[in-house]
Amino acid sequence: MVNVDLIQELEDLRREALQAVADAADERALEGVRVTYLGRKDGRVSSILRRLGSLPPEARPAVGQKANEVKRALEEALQARSAELARRDGGTAVDLTLPARRPWKGGLHPITQAVDEICAIFRDLGFTRARGPEADTEWYNFEALNTPLDHPAADEQDTLYLVDSVLLRSHTSPVQMRIMEAYPPPIRIVAPGWVYRRDTPDATHTPAFMQIEGLVVDEGVTFVDFKATLETFARRYWGADTRVRFRPSFFPFTEPSAEVDVKRVIHRPDGSTVETDWLEIMGAGMVDPNVLANAGLDPERYTGFAFGMGPARIAMLKHGIEDLRTFFDNDVRFLEQFAT
Ligand code: PHE
């Protein structure tokens, strides 16, 4: 029967082909073997497979199965021999003089690093990390913070409304309220998070940015605590010889209010030093009694201070970055410089 003959022929082909594979001395010879047996046009195994259609139907399954079996065995042998040759010719297959490909390594975003560094300093000073919602109400974002909706300060932060009186918070100060409502004093928190403003992106503005809010509320908290805490933070972050300045300012939710500036001392490799200009790092002040009252705390009993800073700005100063937008371009070549 045709069937039996072909199966015998396939067995013979297998033996012959495997021997040829074993004898192949290099990649070229191996490729010759592949073409001889498995080549699409005239390959000897391939042409048997192609002839299947002309066999009597009852012979087809057995021959087809055998042919495929031979084909698979041959493919495996070709691959194994090829790997063996590559190992033998190691010097040419793998160029050991090329620099190694280092595995890709992720890292924390420079702004995240700044947030963590800042929060770590405050943790040493007894602060807990807190958070609040990014979508909040006009009450929490403005009114509870002593900012009437028709106040110019609300105008300045005219922001992105979602529905009715729900908006994307324009600062992290609403977290002050939510924490005071949820926890009794003493309160010492830092609350990092995203905030949103209707700003056109430029070198120093992006419509979404990070802030870190700080809040301390207790009995007997004074302006001295306020100054000392923020000075201690600034010296820990920027260096012990950093100078700190409190400039009078205005925020509806603090009284008195201040902008806090630092003047850093840069130490040059040759031992000389230079002072930077004054750099504004945060807004701050003593918590307004109205805010305490809005949170249900007795302003006769409790006092406190609050501050808000932008870690992206702080990261820019630290790394000498000139354009805020580069933080958000997601260019890995830029970001990987900060991966630690
Ligand atoms: N929320 C203010 C801002 O976004 C910063 C601030 C926070 C000022 C806390 C005083 C106290 O500009």
mmCIF file of C-alpha atoms and ligand atoms in Angstrom:
data_model
loop_
_atom_site.group_PDB
_atom_site.id
_atom_site.type_symbol
_atom_site.label_atom_id
_atom_site.label_comp_id
_atom_site.label_asym_id
_atom_site.label_seq_id
_atom_site.Cartn_x
_atom_site.Cartn_y
_atom_site.Cartn_z
ATOM 1 C CA MET A 1 0.000 0.000 0.000
ATOM 2 C CA VAL A 2 1.074 3.541 -0.817
ATOM 3 C CA ASN A 3 0.453 4.433 2.739
ATOM 4 C CA VAL A 4 2.994 1.970 4.180
ATOM 5 C CA ASP A 5 5.605 2.890 1.598
ATOM 6 C CA LEU A 6 5.304 6.565 2.394
ATOM 7 C CA ILE A 7 5.538 5.980 6.105
ATOM 8 C CA GLN A 8 8.683 3.960 5.562
ATOM 9 C CA GLU A 9 10.036 6.693 3.314
ATOM 10 C CA LEU A 10 9.353 9.274 6.016
ATOM 11 C CA GLU A 11 11.148 7.176 8.643
ATOM 12 C CA ASP A 12 14.162 6.917 6.322
ATOM 13 C CA LEU A 13 14.037 10.654 5.672
ATOM 14 C CA ARG A 14 14.013 11.358 9.376
ATOM 15 C CA ARG A 15 17.107 9.255 10.027
ATOM 16 C CA GLU A 16 18.930 10.768 7.073
ATOM 17 C CA ALA A 17 17.974 14.329 7.930
ATOM 18 C CA LEU A 18 18.879 14.054 11.622
ATOM 19 C CA GLN A 19 22.260 12.720 10.594
ATOM 20 C CA ALA A 20 22.720 15.618 8.191
ATOM 21 C CA VAL A 21 21.870 18.040 11.001
ATOM 22 C CA ALA A 22 24.425 16.422 13.271
ATOM 23 C CA ASP A 23 27.032 16.610 10.516
ATOM 24 C CA ALA A 24 26.408 20.261 9.682
ATOM 25 C CA ALA A 25 29.642 22.028 10.541
ATOM 26 C CA ASP A 26 28.352 25.574 10.553
ATOM 27 C CA GLU A 27 25.255 27.748 10.191
ATOM 28 C CA ARG A 28 25.487 27.707 6.418
ATOM 29 C CA ALA A 29 25.552 23.934 6.211
ATOM 30 C CA LEU A 30 22.677 23.834 8.651
ATOM 31 C CA GLU A 31 20.647 26.174 6.494
ATOM 32 C CA GLY A 32 21.370 23.845 3.514
ATOM 33 C CA VAL A 33 19.942 20.917 5.468
ATOM 34 C CA ARG A 34 16.867 22.911 6.358
ATOM 35 C CA VAL A 35 16.225 23.800 2.715
ATOM 36 C CA THR A 36 16.798 20.222 1.529
ATOM 37 C CA TYR A 37 14.217 18.743 3.863
ATOM 38 C CA LEU A 38 11.878 21.526 4.916
ATOM 39 C CA GLY A 39 12.271 24.061 2.072
ATOM 40 C CA ARG A 40 8.840 25.264 1.061
ATOM 41 C CA LYS A 41 9.222 24.492 -2.629
ATOM 42 C CA ASP A 42 11.318 21.352 -2.992
ATOM 43 C CA GLY A 43 11.917 20.261 0.552
ATOM 44 C CA ARG A 44 11.651 16.489 0.733
ATOM 45 C CA VAL A 45 9.398 16.406 3.780
ATOM 46 C CA SER A 46 7.391 19.363 2.528
ATOM 47 C CA SER A 47 6.696 17.722 -0.817
ATOM 48 C CA ILE A 48 5.332 14.597 0.844
ATOM 49 C CA LEU A 49 3.028 16.839 2.883
ATOM 50 C CA ARG A 50 1.979 18.580 -0.298
ATOM 51 C CA ARG A 51 1.166 15.264 -1.952
ATOM 52 C CA LEU A 52 -1.257 14.316 0.846
ATOM 53 C CA GLY A 53 -4.216 15.566 -1.155
ATOM 54 C CA SER A 54 -3.600 13.036 -3.940
ATOM 55 C CA LEU A 55 -3.598 10.053 -1.553
ATOM 56 C CA PRO A 56 -6.669 7.913 -1.003
ATOM 57 C CA PRO A 57 -8.648 9.498 1.852
ATOM 58 C CA GLU A 58 -8.104 6.568 4.253
ATOM 59 C CA ALA A 59 -4.320 6.885 3.887
ATOM 60 C CA ARG A 60 -4.175 10.612 4.571
ATOM 61 C CA PRO A 61 -4.380 10.769 8.401
ATOM 62 C CA ALA A 62 -1.558 8.314 9.099
ATOM 63 C CA VAL A 63 0.803 9.785 6.488
ATOM 64 C CA GLY A 64 -0.037 13.338 7.474
ATOM 65 C CA GLN A 65 0.597 12.604 11.112
ATOM 66 C CA LYS A 66 3.916 10.934 10.418
ATOM 67 C CA ALA A 67 5.061 13.734 8.093
ATOM 68 C CA ASN A 68 4.265 16.361 10.701
ATOM 69 C CA GLU A 69 6.047 14.353 13.353
ATOM 70 C CA VAL A 70 9.168 14.187 11.187
ATOM 71 C CA LYS A 71 8.910 17.870 10.424
ATOM 72 C CA ARG A 72 8.705 18.795 14.127
ATOM 73 C CA ALA A 73 11.598 16.483 15.071
ATOM 74 C CA LEU A 74 13.686 18.051 12.352
ATOM 75 C CA GLU A 75 12.853 21.591 13.384
ATOM 76 C CA GLU A 76 13.828 20.833 16.946
ATOM 77 C CA ALA A 77 17.080 19.245 15.876
ATOM 78 C CA LEU A 78 17.889 22.238 13.654
ATOM 79 C CA GLN A 79 17.295 24.627 16.519
ATOM 80 C CA ALA A 80 19.346 22.597 18.982
ATOM 81 C CA ARG A 81 22.253 22.275 16.544
ATOM 82 C CA SER A 82 22.101 25.981 15.781
ATOM 83 C CA ALA A 83 22.343 26.814 19.478
ATOM 84 C CA GLU A 84 25.209 24.370 19.830
ATOM 85 C CA LEU A 85 27.089 26.001 16.966
ATOM 86 C CA ALA A 86 26.477 29.447 18.463
ATOM 87 C CA ARG A 87 27.922 28.265 21.765
ATOM 88 C CA ARG A 88 30.912 26.750 20.019
ATOM 89 C CA ASP A 89 31.466 29.966 18.049
ATOM 90 C CA GLY A 90 30.820 32.021 21.159
ATOM 91 C CA GLY A 91 33.464 34.574 20.229
ATOM 92 C CA THR A 92 31.690 35.573 17.044
ATOM 93 C CA ALA A 93 28.057 35.115 18.077
ATOM 94 C CA VAL A 94 28.314 37.261 21.193
ATOM 95 C CA ASP A 95 30.501 40.348 21.254
ATOM 96 C CA LEU A 96 31.783 40.385 24.795
ATOM 97 C CA THR A 97 33.395 43.776 24.289
ATOM 98 C CA LEU A 98 30.031 45.535 23.942
ATOM 99 C CA PRO A 99 28.830 47.396 27.026
ATOM 100 C CA ALA A 100 26.307 45.323 28.955
ATOM 101 C CA ARG A 101 22.682 46.226 28.536
ATOM 102 C CA ARG A 102 21.603 47.324 31.977
ATOM 103 C CA PRO A 103 18.085 46.383 33.006
ATOM 104 C CA TRP A 104 15.689 49.332 32.843
ATOM 105 C CA LYS A 105 15.268 50.822 36.277
ATOM 106 C CA GLY A 106 12.291 52.854 37.407
ATOM 107 C CA GLY A 107 12.556 55.655 39.925
ATOM 108 C CA LEU A 108 10.409 58.054 41.875
ATOM 109 C CA HIS A 109 9.415 61.245 40.107
ATOM 110 C CA PRO A 110 11.468 64.234 41.363
ATOM 111 C CA ILE A 111 8.308 65.892 42.710
ATOM 112 C CA THR A 112 7.377 62.724 44.611
ATOM 113 C CA GLN A 113 10.904 62.678 46.016
ATOM 114 C CA ALA A 114 10.545 66.287 47.166
ATOM 115 C CA VAL A 115 7.183 65.491 48.794
ATOM 116 C CA ASP A 116 8.711 62.541 50.631
ATOM 117 C CA GLU A 117 11.754 64.522 51.788
ATOM 118 C CA ILE A 118 9.609 67.401 53.042
ATOM 119 C CA CYS A 119 7.157 65.097 54.812
ATOM 120 C CA ALA A 120 10.055 63.181 56.403
ATOM 121 C CA ILE A 121 11.370 66.381 57.994
ATOM 122 C CA PHE A 122 7.929 67.219 59.333
ATOM 123 C CA ARG A 123 7.528 63.672 60.574
ATOM 124 C CA ASP A 124 10.629 64.210 62.722
ATOM 125 C CA LEU A 125 8.897 67.311 64.102
ATOM 126 C CA GLY A 126 5.855 65.260 65.101
ATOM 127 C CA PHE A 127 3.596 65.762 62.057
ATOM 128 C CA THR A 128 1.384 63.056 60.552
ATOM 129 C CA ARG A 129 0.722 62.739 56.835
ATOM 130 C CA ALA A 130 -2.897 63.423 55.870
ATOM 131 C CA ARG A 131 -4.968 63.810 52.729
ATOM 132 C CA GLY A 132 -8.259 65.170 51.503
ATOM 133 C CA PRO A 133 -10.401 64.928 48.358
ATOM 134 C CA GLU A 134 -9.271 66.593 45.113
ATOM 135 C CA ALA A 135 -12.875 67.380 44.238
ATOM 136 C CA ASP A 136 -14.342 69.431 47.038
ATOM 137 C CA THR A 137 -17.149 71.902 47.649
ATOM 138 C CA GLU A 138 -17.148 75.680 47.598
ATOM 139 C CA TRP A 139 -17.692 75.513 51.343
ATOM 140 C CA TYR A 140 -14.437 73.657 52.034
ATOM 141 C CA ASN A 141 -12.378 75.326 49.331
ATOM 142 C CA PHE A 142 -13.477 78.903 50.067
ATOM 143 C CA GLU A 143 -16.217 79.751 52.562
ATOM 144 C CA ALA A 144 -15.098 77.647 55.526
ATOM 145 C CA LEU A 145 -11.656 79.169 54.987
ATOM 146 C CA ASN A 146 -13.053 82.641 55.599
ATOM 147 C CA THR A 147 -13.145 83.393 51.879
ATOM 148 C CA PRO A 148 -16.570 84.647 50.712
ATOM 149 C CA LEU A 149 -17.293 83.565 47.149
ATOM 150 C CA ASP A 150 -17.314 87.193 45.980
ATOM 151 C CA HIS A 151 -13.975 87.919 47.653
ATOM 152 C CA PRO A 152 -11.132 88.773 45.234
ATOM 153 C CA ALA A 153 -9.118 85.896 46.710
ATOM 154 C CA ALA A 154 -11.782 83.479 45.473
ATOM 155 C CA ASP A 155 -11.662 85.154 42.092
ATOM 156 C CA GLU A 156 -7.939 84.617 41.844
ATOM 157 C CA GLN A 157 -8.479 80.913 42.335
ATOM 158 C CA ASP A 158 -11.502 80.752 40.040
ATOM 159 C CA THR A 159 -11.240 77.134 39.259
ATOM 160 C CA LEU A 160 -12.623 74.128 37.473
ATOM 161 C CA TYR A 161 -16.169 73.323 38.493
ATOM 162 C CA LEU A 162 -17.504 69.812 38.106
ATOM 163 C CA VAL A 163 -21.162 70.165 39.122
ATOM 164 C CA ASP A 164 -22.964 72.969 40.954
ATOM 165 C CA SER A 165 -20.811 73.870 43.925
ATOM 166 C CA VAL A 166 -18.354 70.983 43.535
ATOM 167 C CA LEU A 167 -14.995 71.943 42.099
ATOM 168 C CA LEU A 168 -11.442 70.752 41.731
ATOM 169 C CA ARG A 169 -9.775 72.222 44.804
ATOM 170 C CA SER A 170 -7.568 75.219 44.058
ATOM 171 C CA HIS A 171 -5.330 74.619 47.081
ATOM 172 C CA THR A 172 -4.780 71.998 49.781
ATOM 173 C CA SER A 173 -6.122 74.303 52.530
ATOM 174 C CA PRO A 174 -9.559 72.564 52.537
ATOM 175 C CA VAL A 175 -7.746 69.636 54.158
ATOM 176 C CA GLN A 176 -7.298 71.894 57.233
ATOM 177 C CA MET A 177 -11.066 71.943 57.683
ATOM 178 C CA ARG A 178 -11.613 68.273 57.072
ATOM 179 C CA ILE A 179 -8.926 67.311 59.571
ATOM 180 C CA MET A 180 -10.211 69.714 62.245
ATOM 181 C CA GLU A 181 -13.691 68.270 61.811
ATOM 182 C CA ALA A 182 -12.461 64.684 62.033
ATOM 183 C CA TYR A 183 -9.873 64.860 64.812
ATOM 184 C CA PRO A 184 -9.675 66.745 68.085
ATOM 185 C CA PRO A 185 -6.547 68.830 68.846
ATOM 186 C CA PRO A 186 -3.638 68.500 69.213
ATOM 187 C CA ILE A 187 -3.376 68.469 65.408
ATOM 188 C CA ARG A 188 -0.088 68.350 63.554
ATOM 189 C CA ILE A 189 -0.451 67.312 59.913
ATOM 190 C CA VAL A 190 1.130 67.731 56.497
ATOM 191 C CA ALA A 191 -1.172 67.003 53.568
ATOM 192 C CA PRO A 192 0.412 66.676 50.119
ATOM 193 C CA GLY A 193 -1.815 66.505 47.057
ATOM 194 C CA TRP A 194 -2.829 67.786 43.650
ATOM 195 C CA VAL A 195 -4.571 71.112 43.223
ATOM 196 C CA TYR A 196 -6.034 72.744 40.129
ATOM 197 C CA ARG A 197 -6.212 76.274 38.763
ATOM 198 C CA ARG A 198 -7.299 77.839 35.528
ATOM 199 C CA ASP A 199 -3.752 78.655 34.480
ATOM 200 C CA THR A 200 -2.069 78.640 31.105
ATOM 201 C CA PRO A 201 1.048 76.450 31.270
ATOM 202 C CA ASP A 202 4.325 78.357 31.245
ATOM 203 C CA ALA A 203 7.758 77.985 32.839
ATOM 204 C CA THR A 204 6.358 78.476 36.342
ATOM 205 C CA HIS A 205 2.678 77.447 36.063
ATOM 206 C CA THR A 206 0.776 74.289 35.235
ATOM 207 C CA PRO A 207 -3.002 74.003 35.651
ATOM 208 C CA ALA A 208 -2.518 70.983 37.911
ATOM 209 C CA PHE A 209 0.216 71.081 40.517
ATOM 210 C CA MET A 210 1.225 69.664 43.870
ATOM 211 C CA GLN A 211 0.914 71.424 47.176
ATOM 212 C CA ILE A 212 1.735 70.421 50.703
ATOM 213 C CA GLU A 213 -0.500 71.851 53.372
ATOM 214 C CA GLY A 214 0.625 72.038 56.982
ATOM 215 C CA LEU A 215 -1.581 72.600 60.018
ATOM 216 C CA VAL A 216 -0.908 72.795 63.745
ATOM 217 C CA VAL A 217 -3.752 73.398 66.204
ATOM 218 C CA ASP A 218 -3.515 73.106 69.967
ATOM 219 C CA GLU A 219 -3.876 75.108 73.145
ATOM 220 C CA GLY A 220 -1.181 77.716 73.512
ATOM 221 C CA VAL A 221 0.349 77.572 69.997
ATOM 222 C CA THR A 222 2.070 80.921 69.412
ATOM 223 C CA PHE A 223 3.777 82.874 66.677
ATOM 224 C CA VAL A 224 7.073 81.684 68.152
ATOM 225 C CA ASP A 225 6.119 78.056 67.477
ATOM 226 C CA PHE A 226 5.107 79.067 63.980
ATOM 227 C CA LYS A 227 8.416 80.776 63.164
ATOM 228 C CA ALA A 228 10.574 78.193 64.877
ATOM 229 C CA THR A 229 8.876 75.257 63.128
ATOM 230 C CA LEU A 230 9.195 76.736 59.649
ATOM 231 C CA GLU A 231 12.762 77.912 60.251
ATOM 232 C CA THR A 232 13.702 74.460 61.465
ATOM 233 C CA PHE A 233 12.139 72.924 58.386
ATOM 234 C CA ALA A 234 13.945 75.315 56.029
ATOM 235 C CA ARG A 235 17.336 74.726 57.687
ATOM 236 C CA ARG A 236 16.893 70.973 57.618
ATOM 237 C CA TYR A 237 15.932 71.048 53.956
ATOM 238 C CA TRP A 238 18.298 73.683 52.598
ATOM 239 C CA GLY A 239 21.186 73.493 55.060
ATOM 240 C CA ALA A 240 21.938 74.812 58.548
ATOM 241 C CA ASP A 241 23.295 78.130 57.260
ATOM 242 C CA THR A 242 20.083 78.956 55.362
ATOM 243 C CA ARG A 243 18.484 82.297 56.250
ATOM 244 C CA VAL A 244 14.711 82.498 56.615
ATOM 245 C CA ARG A 245 12.570 85.606 56.238
ATOM 246 C CA PHE A 246 8.877 86.152 57.037
ATOM 247 C CA ARG A 247 7.302 88.836 54.850
ATOM 248 C CA PRO A 248 3.858 90.222 55.766
ATOM 249 C CA SER A 249 1.204 89.005 53.360
ATOM 250 C CA PHE A 250 -2.500 88.264 53.138
ATOM 251 C CA PHE A 251 -4.547 85.089 53.097
ATOM 252 C CA PRO A 252 -8.207 85.134 54.156
ATOM 253 C CA PHE A 253 -7.721 82.076 56.396
ATOM 254 C CA THR A 254 -4.661 83.230 58.341
ATOM 255 C CA GLU A 255 -4.097 86.268 60.518
ATOM 256 C CA PRO A 256 -1.404 87.468 60.514
ATOM 257 C CA SER A 257 -0.187 86.013 57.224
ATOM 258 C CA ALA A 258 3.306 85.732 55.788
ATOM 259 C CA GLU A 259 5.266 84.657 52.778
ATOM 260 C CA VAL A 260 8.289 82.664 53.818
ATOM 261 C CA ASP A 261 11.504 83.206 51.876
ATOM 262 C CA VAL A 262 14.853 81.459 52.128
ATOM 263 C CA LYS A 263 18.344 82.591 51.229
ATOM 264 C CA ARG A 264 20.595 79.640 50.678
ATOM 265 C CA VAL A 265 24.346 79.391 50.951
ATOM 266 C CA ILE A 266 25.886 77.502 48.057
ATOM 267 C CA HIS A 267 29.173 75.799 48.887
ATOM 268 C CA ARG A 268 31.517 75.685 45.917
ATOM 269 C CA PRO A 269 33.952 72.798 45.443
ATOM 270 C CA ASP A 270 36.895 75.215 46.012
ATOM 271 C CA GLY A 271 35.596 75.964 49.514
ATOM 272 C CA SER A 272 34.165 79.405 48.716
ATOM 273 C CA THR A 273 30.499 80.194 49.274
ATOM 274 C CA VAL A 274 27.826 82.295 47.566
ATOM 275 C CA GLU A 275 24.418 83.320 48.783
ATOM 276 C CA THR A 276 21.400 82.947 46.512
ATOM 277 C CA ASP A 277 18.719 85.595 46.142
ATOM 278 C CA TRP A 278 15.740 85.409 48.479
ATOM 279 C CA LEU A 279 13.458 82.632 47.206
ATOM 280 C CA GLU A 280 9.813 82.421 48.141
ATOM 281 C CA ILE A 281 8.975 78.921 49.350
ATOM 282 C CA MET A 282 5.555 79.125 50.992
ATOM 283 C CA GLY A 283 2.512 81.023 52.168
ATOM 284 C CA ALA A 284 1.699 80.743 55.852
ATOM 285 C CA GLY A 285 0.185 82.331 58.930
ATOM 286 C CA MET A 286 -1.654 81.927 62.224
ATOM 287 C CA VAL A 287 -5.010 80.195 61.699
ATOM 288 C CA ASP A 288 -7.776 82.800 61.570
ATOM 289 C CA PRO A 289 -10.173 82.494 64.560
ATOM 290 C CA ASN A 290 -13.101 82.359 62.103
ATOM 291 C CA VAL A 291 -11.645 79.221 60.553
ATOM 292 C CA LEU A 292 -11.337 77.525 63.935
ATOM 293 C CA ALA A 293 -14.938 78.497 64.705
ATOM 294 C CA ASN A 294 -16.127 77.142 61.336
ATOM 295 C CA ALA A 295 -14.534 73.824 62.304
ATOM 296 C CA GLY A 296 -16.383 73.852 65.626
ATOM 297 C CA LEU A 297 -13.310 74.688 67.724
ATOM 298 C CA ASP A 298 -13.342 77.395 70.366
ATOM 299 C CA PRO A 299 -10.941 80.139 69.180
ATOM 300 C CA GLU A 300 -10.591 81.355 72.770
ATOM 301 C CA ARG A 301 -9.118 78.034 73.710
ATOM 302 C CA TYR A 302 -7.241 76.950 70.573
ATOM 303 C CA THR A 303 -4.712 78.634 68.325
ATOM 304 C CA GLY A 304 -2.644 77.330 65.472
ATOM 305 C CA PHE A 305 -0.676 77.991 62.344
ATOM 306 C CA ALA A 306 -0.866 76.786 58.769
ATOM 307 C CA PHE A 307 1.340 76.822 55.708
ATOM 308 C CA GLY A 308 1.208 75.781 52.079
ATOM 309 C CA MET A 309 4.071 75.121 49.716
ATOM 310 C CA GLY A 310 4.662 73.812 46.212
ATOM 311 C CA PRO A 311 7.057 70.858 46.193
ATOM 312 C CA ALA A 312 7.604 71.181 42.428
ATOM 313 C CA ARG A 313 8.959 74.667 42.964
ATOM 314 C CA ILE A 314 11.150 73.366 45.757
ATOM 315 C CA ALA A 315 12.406 70.539 43.524
ATOM 316 C CA MET A 316 13.149 73.099 40.766
ATOM 317 C CA LEU A 317 15.241 75.196 43.150
ATOM 318 C CA LYS A 318 17.021 72.141 44.452
ATOM 319 C CA HIS A 319 17.962 70.691 41.060
ATOM 320 C CA GLY A 320 18.369 73.973 39.176
ATOM 321 C CA ILE A 321 15.485 73.173 36.809
ATOM 322 C CA GLU A 322 14.289 76.161 34.838
ATOM 323 C CA ASP A 323 11.007 75.067 33.341
ATOM 324 C CA LEU A 324 8.259 73.490 35.451
ATOM 325 C CA ARG A 325 6.744 71.852 32.384
ATOM 326 C CA THR A 326 9.692 69.475 32.008
ATOM 327 C CA PHE A 327 8.374 67.617 35.076
ATOM 328 C CA PHE A 328 5.268 66.677 33.121
ATOM 329 C CA ASP A 329 6.617 66.022 29.621
ATOM 330 C CA ASN A 330 7.292 62.402 30.628
ATOM 331 C CA ASP A 331 10.622 62.432 28.833
ATOM 332 C CA VAL A 332 12.435 59.514 30.412
ATOM 333 C CA ARG A 333 15.837 61.000 29.520
ATOM 334 C CA PHE A 334 14.996 63.942 31.776
ATOM 335 C CA LEU A 335 13.335 61.977 34.557
ATOM 336 C CA GLU A 336 15.891 59.190 34.845
ATOM 337 C CA GLN A 337 18.521 61.693 35.989
ATOM 338 C CA PHE A 338 16.668 61.794 39.295
ATOM 339 C CA ALA A 339 16.135 58.053 39.696
ATOM 340 C CA THR A 340 17.950 56.870 42.783
HETATM 341 N N1 PHE B 1 -3.513 77.975 50.330
HETATM 342 C C1 PHE B 1 -2.586 79.030 50.053
HETATM 343 C C2 PHE B 1 -2.330 79.059 48.545
HETATM 344 O O1 PHE B 1 -2.645 78.146 47.861
HETATM 345 C C3 PHE B 1 -1.287 78.823 50.782
HETATM 346 C C4 PHE B 1 -1.434 78.904 52.278
HETATM 347 C C5 PHE B 1 -1.684 77.770 53.017
HETATM 348 C C6 PHE B 1 -1.323 80.111 52.926
HETATM 349 C C7 PHE B 1 -1.818 77.841 54.389
HETATM 350 C C8 PHE B 1 -1.451 80.219 54.295
HETATM 351 C C9 PHE B 1 -1.703 79.061 55.020
HETATM 352 O O2 PHE B 1 -1.816 80.016 48.034
#
